[in-house]
Short mmCIF file of C-alpha atoms in Angstrom, two decimals:
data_model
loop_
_atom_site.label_atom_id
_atom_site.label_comp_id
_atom_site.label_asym_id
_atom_site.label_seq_id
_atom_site.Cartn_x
_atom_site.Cartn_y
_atom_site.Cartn_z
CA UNK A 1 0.00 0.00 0.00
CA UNK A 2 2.58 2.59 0.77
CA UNK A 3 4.35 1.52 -2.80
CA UNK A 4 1.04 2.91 -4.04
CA UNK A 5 0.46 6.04 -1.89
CA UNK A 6 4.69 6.56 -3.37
CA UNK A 7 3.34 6.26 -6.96
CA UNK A 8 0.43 8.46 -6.91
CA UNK A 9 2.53 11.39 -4.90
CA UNK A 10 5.22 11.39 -7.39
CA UNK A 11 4.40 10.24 -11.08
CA UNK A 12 2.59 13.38 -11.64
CA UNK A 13 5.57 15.52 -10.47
CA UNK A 14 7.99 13.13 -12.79
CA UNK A 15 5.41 14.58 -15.22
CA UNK A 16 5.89 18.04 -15.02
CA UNK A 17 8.60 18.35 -17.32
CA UNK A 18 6.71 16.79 -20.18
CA UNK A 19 5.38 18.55 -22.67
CA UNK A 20 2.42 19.80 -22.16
CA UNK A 21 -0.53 22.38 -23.98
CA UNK A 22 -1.48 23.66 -20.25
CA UNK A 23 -3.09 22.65 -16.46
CA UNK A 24 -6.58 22.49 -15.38
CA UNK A 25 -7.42 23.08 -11.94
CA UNK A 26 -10.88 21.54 -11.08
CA UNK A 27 -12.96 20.05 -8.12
CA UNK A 28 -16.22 17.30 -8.11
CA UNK A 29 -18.99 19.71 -6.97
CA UNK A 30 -21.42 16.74 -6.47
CA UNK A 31 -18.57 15.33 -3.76
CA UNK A 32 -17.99 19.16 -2.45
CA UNK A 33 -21.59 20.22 -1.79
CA UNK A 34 -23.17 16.58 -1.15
CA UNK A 35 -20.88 14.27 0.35
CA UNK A 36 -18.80 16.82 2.42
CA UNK A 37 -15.68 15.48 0.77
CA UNK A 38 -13.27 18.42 -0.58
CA UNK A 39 -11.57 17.63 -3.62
CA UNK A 40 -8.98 19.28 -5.96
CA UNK A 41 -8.19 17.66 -9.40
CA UNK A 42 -4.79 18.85 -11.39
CA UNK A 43 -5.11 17.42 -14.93
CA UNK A 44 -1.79 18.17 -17.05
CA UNK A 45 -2.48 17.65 -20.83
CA UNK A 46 0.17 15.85 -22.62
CA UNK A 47 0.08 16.91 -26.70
CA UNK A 48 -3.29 17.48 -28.23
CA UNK A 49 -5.47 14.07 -26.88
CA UNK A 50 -3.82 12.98 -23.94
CA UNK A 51 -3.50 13.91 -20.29
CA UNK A 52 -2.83 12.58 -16.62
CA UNK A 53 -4.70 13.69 -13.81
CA UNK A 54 -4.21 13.73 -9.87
CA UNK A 55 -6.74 13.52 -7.48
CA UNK A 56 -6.79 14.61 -3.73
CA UNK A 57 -9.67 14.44 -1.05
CA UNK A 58 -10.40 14.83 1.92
CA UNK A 59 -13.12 12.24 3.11
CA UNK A 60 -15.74 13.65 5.82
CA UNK A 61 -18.46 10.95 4.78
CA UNK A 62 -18.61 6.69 3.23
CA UNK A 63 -20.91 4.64 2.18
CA UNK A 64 -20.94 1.65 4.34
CA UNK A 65 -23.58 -1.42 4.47
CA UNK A 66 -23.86 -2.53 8.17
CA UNK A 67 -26.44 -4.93 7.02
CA UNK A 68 -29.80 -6.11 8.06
CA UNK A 69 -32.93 -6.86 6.72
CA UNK A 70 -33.78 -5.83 3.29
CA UNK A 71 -32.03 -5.33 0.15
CA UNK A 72 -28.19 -4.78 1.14
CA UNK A 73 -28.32 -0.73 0.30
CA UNK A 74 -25.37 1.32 2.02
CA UNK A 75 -26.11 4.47 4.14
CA UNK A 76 -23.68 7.51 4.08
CA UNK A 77 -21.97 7.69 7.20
CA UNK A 78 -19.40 10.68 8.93
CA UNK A 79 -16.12 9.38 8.89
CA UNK A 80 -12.25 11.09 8.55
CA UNK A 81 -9.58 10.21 5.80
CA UNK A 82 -8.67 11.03 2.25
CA UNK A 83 -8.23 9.57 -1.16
CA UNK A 84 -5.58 9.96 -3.94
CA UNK A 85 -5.74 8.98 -7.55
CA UNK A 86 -4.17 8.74 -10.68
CA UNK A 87 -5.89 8.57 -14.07
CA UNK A 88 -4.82 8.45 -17.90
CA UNK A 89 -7.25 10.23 -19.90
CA UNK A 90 -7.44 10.38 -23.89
CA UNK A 91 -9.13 12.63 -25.61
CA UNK A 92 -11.02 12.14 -28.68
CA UNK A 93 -10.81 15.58 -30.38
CA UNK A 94 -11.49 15.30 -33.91
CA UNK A 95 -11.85 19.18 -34.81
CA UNK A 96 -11.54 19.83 -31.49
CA UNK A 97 -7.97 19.02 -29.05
CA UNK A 98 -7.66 18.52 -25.01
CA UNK A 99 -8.84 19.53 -22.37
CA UNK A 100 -12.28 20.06 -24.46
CA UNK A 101 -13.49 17.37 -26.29
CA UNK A 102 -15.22 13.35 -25.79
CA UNK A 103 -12.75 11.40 -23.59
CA UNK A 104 -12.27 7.61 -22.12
CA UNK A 105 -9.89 7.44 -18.95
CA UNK A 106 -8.95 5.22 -16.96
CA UNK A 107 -8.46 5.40 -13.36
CA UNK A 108 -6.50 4.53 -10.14
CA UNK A 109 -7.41 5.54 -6.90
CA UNK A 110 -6.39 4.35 -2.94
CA UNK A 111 -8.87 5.05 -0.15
CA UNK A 112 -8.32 5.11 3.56
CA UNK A 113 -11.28 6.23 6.18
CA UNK A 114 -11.95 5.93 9.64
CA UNK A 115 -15.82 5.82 11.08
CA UNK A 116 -16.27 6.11 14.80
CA UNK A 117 -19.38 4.11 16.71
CA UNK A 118 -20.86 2.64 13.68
CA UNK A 119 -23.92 -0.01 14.83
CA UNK A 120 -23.81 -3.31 12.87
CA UNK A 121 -27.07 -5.02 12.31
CA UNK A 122 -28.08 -8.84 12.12
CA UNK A 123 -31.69 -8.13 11.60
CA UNK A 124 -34.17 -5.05 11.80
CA UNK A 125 -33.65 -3.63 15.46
CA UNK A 126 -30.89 -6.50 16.39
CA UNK A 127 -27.41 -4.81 16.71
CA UNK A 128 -24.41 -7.55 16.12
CA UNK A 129 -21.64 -5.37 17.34
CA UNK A 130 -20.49 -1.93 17.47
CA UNK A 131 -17.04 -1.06 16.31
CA UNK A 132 -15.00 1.93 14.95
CA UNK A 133 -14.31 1.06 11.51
CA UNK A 134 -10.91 1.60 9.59
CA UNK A 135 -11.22 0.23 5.82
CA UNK A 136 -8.67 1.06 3.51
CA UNK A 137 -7.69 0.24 -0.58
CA UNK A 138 -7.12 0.95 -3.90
CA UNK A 139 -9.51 1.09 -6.79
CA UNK A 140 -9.48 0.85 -10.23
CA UNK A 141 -12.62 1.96 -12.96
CA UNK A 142 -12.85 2.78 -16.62
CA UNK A 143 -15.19 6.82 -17.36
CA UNK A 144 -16.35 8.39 -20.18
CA UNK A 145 -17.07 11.42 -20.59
CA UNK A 146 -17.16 14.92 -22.32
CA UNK A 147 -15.05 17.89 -20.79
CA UNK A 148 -16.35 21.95 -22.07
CA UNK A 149 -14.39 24.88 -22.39
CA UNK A 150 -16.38 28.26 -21.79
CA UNK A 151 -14.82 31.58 -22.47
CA UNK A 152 -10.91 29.88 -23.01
CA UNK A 153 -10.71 29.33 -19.60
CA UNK A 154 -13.47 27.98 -17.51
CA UNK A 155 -13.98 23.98 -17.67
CA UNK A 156 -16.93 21.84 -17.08
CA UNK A 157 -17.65 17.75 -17.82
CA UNK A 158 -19.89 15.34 -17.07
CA UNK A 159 -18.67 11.79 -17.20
CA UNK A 160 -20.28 8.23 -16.06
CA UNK A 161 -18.37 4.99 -15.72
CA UNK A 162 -17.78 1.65 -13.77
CA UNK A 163 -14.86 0.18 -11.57
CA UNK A 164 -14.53 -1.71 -8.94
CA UNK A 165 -12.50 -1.52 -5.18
CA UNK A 166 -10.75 -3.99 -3.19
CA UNK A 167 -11.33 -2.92 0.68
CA UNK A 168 -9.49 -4.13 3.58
CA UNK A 169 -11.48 -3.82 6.90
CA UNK A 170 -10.32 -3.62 10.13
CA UNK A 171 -12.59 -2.93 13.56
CA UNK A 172 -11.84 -2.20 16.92
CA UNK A 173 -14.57 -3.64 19.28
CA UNK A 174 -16.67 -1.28 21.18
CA UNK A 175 -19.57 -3.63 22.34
CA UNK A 176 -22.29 -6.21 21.42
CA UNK A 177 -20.71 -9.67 19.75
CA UNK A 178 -16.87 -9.50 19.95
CA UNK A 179 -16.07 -12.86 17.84
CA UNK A 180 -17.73 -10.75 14.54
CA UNK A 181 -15.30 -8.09 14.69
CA UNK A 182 -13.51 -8.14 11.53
CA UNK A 183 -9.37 -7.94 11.39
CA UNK A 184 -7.69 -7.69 7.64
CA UNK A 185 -11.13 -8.99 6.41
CA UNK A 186 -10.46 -8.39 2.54
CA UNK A 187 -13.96 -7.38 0.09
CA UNK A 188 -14.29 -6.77 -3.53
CA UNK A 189 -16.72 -4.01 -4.22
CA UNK A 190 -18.08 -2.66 -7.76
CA UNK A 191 -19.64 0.72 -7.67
CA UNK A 192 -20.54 3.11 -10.52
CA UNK A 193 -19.15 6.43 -11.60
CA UNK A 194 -21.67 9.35 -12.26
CA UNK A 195 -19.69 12.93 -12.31
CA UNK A 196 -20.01 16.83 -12.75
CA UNK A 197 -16.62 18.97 -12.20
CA UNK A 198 -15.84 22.46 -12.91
CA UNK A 199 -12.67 24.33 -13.37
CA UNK A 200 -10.49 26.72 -14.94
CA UNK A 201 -7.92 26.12 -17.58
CA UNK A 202 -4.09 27.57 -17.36
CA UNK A 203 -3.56 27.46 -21.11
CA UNK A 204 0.52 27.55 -21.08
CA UNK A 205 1.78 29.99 -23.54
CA UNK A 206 3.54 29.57 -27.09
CA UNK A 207 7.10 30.38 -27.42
CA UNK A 208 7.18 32.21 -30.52
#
């Protein structure tokens, strides 16, 4: 994991020498204003259809299922940690060149949170255990996508997708049925991708 957390840090600084048409500076709204998770996104673009992007957030909220009766539907939960991610994204410009045209990118992403108090259930109003929660892993998706330019500077895309993360759990007991708690219990989740950044565009300048 910290081989990971290495690569994410630094291949986009590695990067920075490339050549390059510019840097945009943009943030997931939905996560900022819904989910209470910050986010900044610096995507570099590489030529005229490519680009890397690097992802940081902070994580104030997770989706956990702490089962249950019923269909196995997670509720968003307060929690502390962050996420960093890496993707490759290439454009598919046509008339048009990067940052604003149709794109496919794919993704790589490492997750660590921490929830505090959070009530397992083995039926409606039966509570198995209750445990602080650290879960932590990397996941990996495929999006799609169109990214806009507005007035040469100001960026906005939607994008949808699919991936899937592999999730390590780990619980300290609090109270209710000790022998559930989970230690290094390993889970293989698939989630979709729906999306809606905005940002603004640092077009680098020619050298005449």
């Amino acid at each position: 994991m910290k081989k990971l957390i290495l690569v994410l840090v630094v291949f986009p600084i590695l990067l920075y020498g490339q050549e390059s048409t510019g840097i945009v500076l943009k943030t997931m709204i939905l996560q900022d204003i819904f989910y209470k998770n910050p986010n900044m996104i610096v995507e570099k673009t590489i030529k005229s259809n490519n680009s890397i992007e690097f992802l940081f957030a902070l994580r104030n909220s997770d989706w956990i299922n702490t089962g249950g009766e019923g269909p196995p539907i997670p509720n968003m939960y307060d929690c502390n940690g962050f996420t960093l991610g890496l993707s490759f994204r290439h454009y598919f410009p046509k008339r048009k060149s990067a940052p604003k045209a149709w794109f496919l990118s794919g993704l790589l992403r490492y997750n660590d949170t921490h929830t505090k108090n959070l009530d397992f259930y083995a039926g409606l109003h039966s509570t198995s255990r209750t445990v602080n929660l650290h879960r932590y892993g990397p996941e990996f998706g495929v999006l799609f996508g169109k990214q806009f330019l507005i007035l040469k500077h100001f960026t906005t895309e939607l994008y949808f997708g699919t991936g899937a993360s592999v999730q390590v759990f780990n619980e300290d007991f609090i109270s209710g049925y000790e022998s559930e708690t989970l230690t290094n219990e390993i889970f293989v989740k698939f989630r979709p991708y729906v999306g809606w950044t905005i940002g603004y565009y640092f077009k680098k300048r020619e050298h005449k």
